[in-house]
Short mmCIF file of C-alpha atoms in Angstrom, two decimals:
data_model
loop_
_atom_site.label_atom_id
_atom_site.label_comp_id
_atom_site.label_asym_id
_atom_site.label_seq_id
_atom_site.Cartn_x
_atom_site.Cartn_y
_atom_site.Cartn_z
CA UNK A 24 12.53 0.23 -11.83
CA UNK A 25 9.72 2.64 -11.07
CA UNK A 26 10.72 5.34 -8.73
CA UNK A 27 8.24 7.13 -6.53
CA UNK A 28 9.87 9.99 -4.70
CA UNK A 29 8.39 11.80 -1.73
CA UNK A 30 9.93 15.16 -1.06
CA UNK A 31 10.44 14.84 2.69
CA UNK A 32 11.21 11.87 4.92
CA UNK A 33 10.40 13.69 8.17
CA UNK A 34 8.38 16.85 8.66
CA UNK A 35 7.37 18.80 11.76
CA UNK A 36 4.65 21.43 11.41
CA UNK A 37 2.62 23.58 13.77
CA UNK A 38 -1.12 23.32 14.30
CA UNK A 39 -2.98 25.49 11.79
CA UNK A 40 -0.21 25.55 9.20
CA UNK A 41 -0.90 24.69 5.56
CA UNK A 42 1.20 21.67 4.67
CA UNK A 43 2.19 20.40 1.24
CA UNK A 44 3.41 16.84 0.68
CA UNK A 45 4.85 16.21 -2.76
CA UNK A 46 5.14 12.99 -4.69
CA UNK A 47 6.78 12.43 -8.07
CA UNK A 48 6.86 9.24 -10.16
CA UNK A 49 9.00 8.63 -13.22
CA UNK A 50 7.16 5.84 -15.09
CA UNK A 51 4.27 7.61 -16.73
CA UNK A 52 1.69 5.93 -14.48
CA UNK A 53 -1.89 7.09 -14.77
CA UNK A 54 -2.83 6.38 -11.17
CA UNK A 55 -1.41 8.01 -8.08
CA UNK A 56 -2.54 7.58 -4.49
CA UNK A 57 -2.11 9.09 -1.07
CA UNK A 58 -2.46 6.90 2.02
CA UNK A 59 -1.91 7.44 5.68
CA UNK A 60 -0.80 4.64 7.94
CA UNK A 61 -1.30 4.57 11.68
CA UNK A 62 -0.52 1.74 14.13
CA UNK A 63 -3.37 -0.76 14.24
CA UNK A 64 -5.32 0.96 11.46
CA UNK A 65 -3.50 -0.24 8.37
CA UNK A 66 -3.34 1.73 5.14
CA UNK A 67 -6.17 4.19 4.69
CA UNK A 68 -6.76 5.82 1.31
CA UNK A 69 -7.06 9.60 1.44
CA UNK A 70 -7.33 10.50 -2.24
CA UNK A 71 -6.38 9.08 -5.56
CA UNK A 72 -6.00 10.46 -9.06
CA UNK A 73 -6.46 8.52 -12.30
CA UNK A 74 -5.40 11.29 -14.67
CA UNK A 75 -4.15 14.86 -14.73
CA UNK A 76 -6.57 17.16 -12.89
CA UNK A 77 -8.77 14.15 -12.02
CA UNK A 78 -9.22 13.04 -8.44
CA UNK A 79 -11.49 10.95 -6.29
CA UNK A 80 -11.99 10.87 -2.57
CA UNK A 81 -10.80 7.83 -0.71
CA UNK A 82 -11.95 6.63 2.69
CA UNK A 83 -10.72 9.55 4.80
CA UNK A 84 -10.58 12.76 2.70
CA UNK A 85 -11.69 15.16 5.44
CA UNK A 86 -9.09 17.81 6.18
CA UNK A 87 -7.12 17.05 3.01
CA UNK A 88 -7.07 18.16 -0.60
CA UNK A 89 -4.95 17.13 -3.57
CA UNK A 90 -3.56 18.58 -6.75
CA UNK A 91 -2.40 16.90 -9.93
CA UNK A 92 -1.37 19.45 -12.52
CA UNK A 93 1.15 17.18 -14.23
CA UNK A 94 1.02 13.44 -14.76
CA UNK A 95 4.15 12.74 -12.76
CA UNK A 96 3.32 14.84 -9.69
CA UNK A 97 0.62 14.39 -7.06
CA UNK A 98 0.46 16.73 -4.10
CA UNK A 99 -1.37 16.25 -0.81
CA UNK A 100 -2.41 19.41 1.00
CA UNK A 101 -3.36 19.71 4.65
CA UNK A 102 -5.35 22.92 4.64
CA UNK A 103 -4.96 23.57 8.37
CA UNK A 104 -2.84 20.94 10.07
CA UNK A 105 -4.12 19.41 13.27
CA UNK A 106 -2.46 17.09 15.77
CA UNK A 107 -4.68 14.18 14.69
CA UNK A 108 -3.03 14.38 11.28
CA UNK A 109 0.26 13.26 12.77
CA UNK A 110 0.95 10.11 10.79
CA UNK A 111 3.04 8.32 8.16
CA UNK A 112 1.95 9.44 4.70
CA UNK A 113 2.60 7.13 1.77
CA UNK A 114 2.34 7.95 -1.90
CA UNK A 115 1.93 5.20 -4.49
CA UNK A 116 1.60 4.99 -8.25
CA UNK A 117 0.32 2.37 -10.68
CA UNK A 118 -1.20 1.83 -14.09
CA UNK A 119 -4.97 1.73 -14.43
CA UNK A 120 -5.35 -1.56 -16.31
CA UNK A 121 -4.03 -5.06 -16.22
CA UNK A 122 -2.61 -7.03 -13.38
CA UNK A 123 -0.10 -4.73 -11.80
CA UNK A 124 0.44 -3.65 -8.25
CA UNK A 125 1.47 -0.28 -6.92
CA UNK A 126 4.90 1.10 -6.19
CA UNK A 127 5.18 3.07 -2.99
CA UNK A 128 7.37 6.00 -2.13
CA UNK A 129 9.51 5.89 0.98
CA UNK A 130 6.95 7.77 3.05
CA UNK A 131 6.79 11.05 4.96
CA UNK A 132 6.48 10.95 8.71
CA UNK A 133 4.57 14.09 9.61
CA UNK A 134 4.37 15.38 13.16
CA UNK A 135 1.97 18.22 13.93
CA UNK A 136 2.71 20.00 17.20
CA UNK B 299 -17.96 -2.63 1.16
CA UNK B 300 -15.22 -4.73 -0.40
CA UNK B 301 -12.97 -6.20 2.26
CA UNK B 302 -9.67 -7.97 2.64
CA UNK B 303 -9.14 -9.79 5.92
CA UNK B 304 -5.89 -10.88 7.51
CA UNK B 305 -5.00 -12.17 10.93
CA UNK B 306 -3.04 -9.37 12.59
CA UNK B 307 -0.66 -11.74 14.39
CA UNK B 308 2.01 -11.70 15.52
CA UNK B 309 2.80 -14.98 13.83
CA UNK B 310 5.90 -16.34 15.50
CA UNK B 311 7.95 -19.05 13.77
CA UNK B 312 11.41 -20.45 14.45
CA UNK B 313 14.23 -19.85 12.00
CA UNK B 314 14.18 -22.42 9.19
CA UNK B 315 10.46 -23.18 9.50
CA UNK B 316 7.70 -22.46 6.99
CA UNK B 317 5.66 -19.34 7.68
CA UNK B 318 2.11 -19.41 6.35
CA UNK B 319 0.23 -16.13 5.94
CA UNK B 320 -3.42 -16.09 4.98
CA UNK B 321 -5.85 -13.63 3.45
CA UNK B 322 -9.52 -13.75 2.49
CA UNK B 323 -11.37 -11.29 0.30
CA UNK B 324 -15.01 -10.47 -0.29
CA UNK B 325 -15.19 -9.41 -3.97
CA UNK B 326 -15.66 -12.43 -6.25
CA UNK B 327 -14.79 -10.24 -9.23
CA UNK B 328 -11.23 -9.62 -8.08
CA UNK B 329 -8.64 -10.72 -10.63
CA UNK B 330 -5.25 -9.72 -9.21
CA UNK B 331 -3.70 -10.46 -5.83
CA UNK B 332 -0.55 -9.09 -4.30
CA UNK B 333 1.65 -9.54 -1.27
CA UNK B 334 3.64 -6.63 0.11
CA UNK B 335 6.31 -6.77 2.78
CA UNK B 336 6.73 -3.80 5.12
CA UNK B 337 9.60 -3.48 7.54
CA UNK B 338 9.06 -1.31 10.58
CA UNK B 339 9.31 2.37 9.66
CA UNK B 340 9.59 1.61 5.94
CA UNK B 341 7.14 1.65 3.06
CA UNK B 342 5.50 -1.47 1.57
CA UNK B 343 7.47 -3.39 -1.03
CA UNK B 344 5.79 -5.65 -3.60
CA UNK B 345 7.13 -9.20 -3.27
CA UNK B 346 4.59 -11.45 -5.02
CA UNK B 347 1.67 -11.22 -7.40
CA UNK B 348 -0.72 -13.96 -8.53
CA UNK B 349 -3.60 -13.96 -10.97
CA UNK B 350 -4.54 -17.62 -11.60
CA UNK B 351 -5.71 -20.36 -9.29
CA UNK B 352 -2.92 -22.51 -7.95
CA UNK B 353 0.61 -21.87 -6.79
CA UNK B 354 3.25 -19.42 -7.91
CA UNK B 355 6.78 -19.82 -6.64
CA UNK B 356 9.58 -17.26 -6.47
CA UNK B 357 12.62 -18.34 -4.52
CA UNK B 358 11.59 -19.04 -0.93
CA UNK B 359 8.17 -17.50 -1.49
CA UNK B 360 5.07 -19.29 -2.76
CA UNK B 361 1.77 -17.54 -3.33
CA UNK B 362 -1.38 -19.67 -3.43
CA UNK B 363 -4.73 -18.61 -4.83
CA UNK B 364 -8.12 -20.27 -4.55
CA UNK B 365 -10.76 -18.06 -6.17
CA UNK B 366 -13.63 -20.42 -5.35
CA UNK B 367 -12.84 -20.06 -1.64
CA UNK B 368 -11.78 -16.41 -2.01
CA UNK B 369 -8.55 -17.20 -0.31
CA UNK B 370 -4.93 -16.24 -1.01
CA UNK B 371 -1.90 -17.23 1.01
CA UNK B 372 1.83 -16.67 1.15
CA UNK B 373 4.26 -19.35 2.23
CA UNK B 374 7.80 -18.47 3.22
CA UNK B 375 10.10 -21.48 3.31
CA UNK B 376 13.29 -21.59 5.40
CA UNK B 377 12.19 -18.48 7.29
CA UNK B 378 14.98 -16.11 8.30
CA UNK B 379 15.05 -13.40 10.98
CA UNK B 380 15.30 -10.92 8.09
CA UNK B 381 11.79 -12.02 7.04
CA UNK B 382 10.40 -10.46 10.22
CA UNK B 383 8.06 -7.76 8.93
CA UNK B 384 4.40 -7.01 8.38
CA UNK B 385 2.93 -8.66 5.28
CA UNK B 386 0.08 -6.89 3.52
CA UNK B 387 -2.35 -8.67 1.25
CA UNK B 388 -3.85 -6.55 -1.55
CA UNK B 389 -6.62 -7.35 -4.00
CA UNK B 390 -7.75 -5.37 -7.01
CA UNK B 391 -11.36 -4.48 -6.41
CA UNK B 392 -12.11 -0.98 -7.51
CA UNK B 393 -12.36 0.99 -10.68
CA UNK B 394 -9.12 2.19 -12.30
CA UNK B 395 -7.35 -0.92 -11.01
CA UNK B 396 -7.51 0.26 -7.40
CA UNK B 397 -6.15 -2.09 -4.76
CA UNK B 398 -7.81 -2.90 -1.47
CA UNK B 399 -5.36 -3.68 1.31
CA UNK B 400 -5.71 -5.89 4.32
CA UNK B 401 -4.50 -4.59 7.67
CA UNK B 402 -1.44 -6.86 7.54
CA UNK B 403 -0.01 -9.78 9.49
CA UNK B 404 3.07 -9.24 11.60
CA UNK B 405 5.59 -12.06 11.23
CA UNK B 406 8.35 -12.64 13.78
CA UNK B 407 11.06 -15.18 12.95
CA UNK B 408 13.12 -16.05 16.01
CA UNK B 409 16.58 -17.65 15.95
#
């Protein structure tokens, strides 16, 4: 089974801090994604990456950046955390062809105070 | 803008009944369709995928696809309280095999 591991289950950070969320997958998937999920708003795509060092903005990239230096690792960076970035963050991975869905990590619940 | 629409619910069904969850999508070029189950506070889990028109059965779950009507559904037979969750419909509709998710339907199965 594909494993997608997110480094933290719960995180509390202060406003203005730089925050790193890490995601690692073990199945050599090309694609990796970062979503945030808020009540009533569903899954919203922040960024995705289709190859090492390649990235594309999703629907809500403002206030975030990403890094993919190795195929298995995709990091989400909050440059200066704000309270409106309090959310559940979900990482997912998948292959970039064929009829396959994504596998999600267990999520990181981030609270910015 | 490619869209996937789901009724947000809650859909309330009694234990043992059939739960029917529906999803429509806007991109006629979509080829792959997925259902995810998400328990409260947990991450989505892939439970069904379907690629061809018709029905696909897996245990108590049946996925139905009608590409002409741009409609995909999930039937859960003999619903159990443990099926209570939010069900997300996802459709491939972007480059690099990106998925587009619906907002989800909350299902409540009561004893």
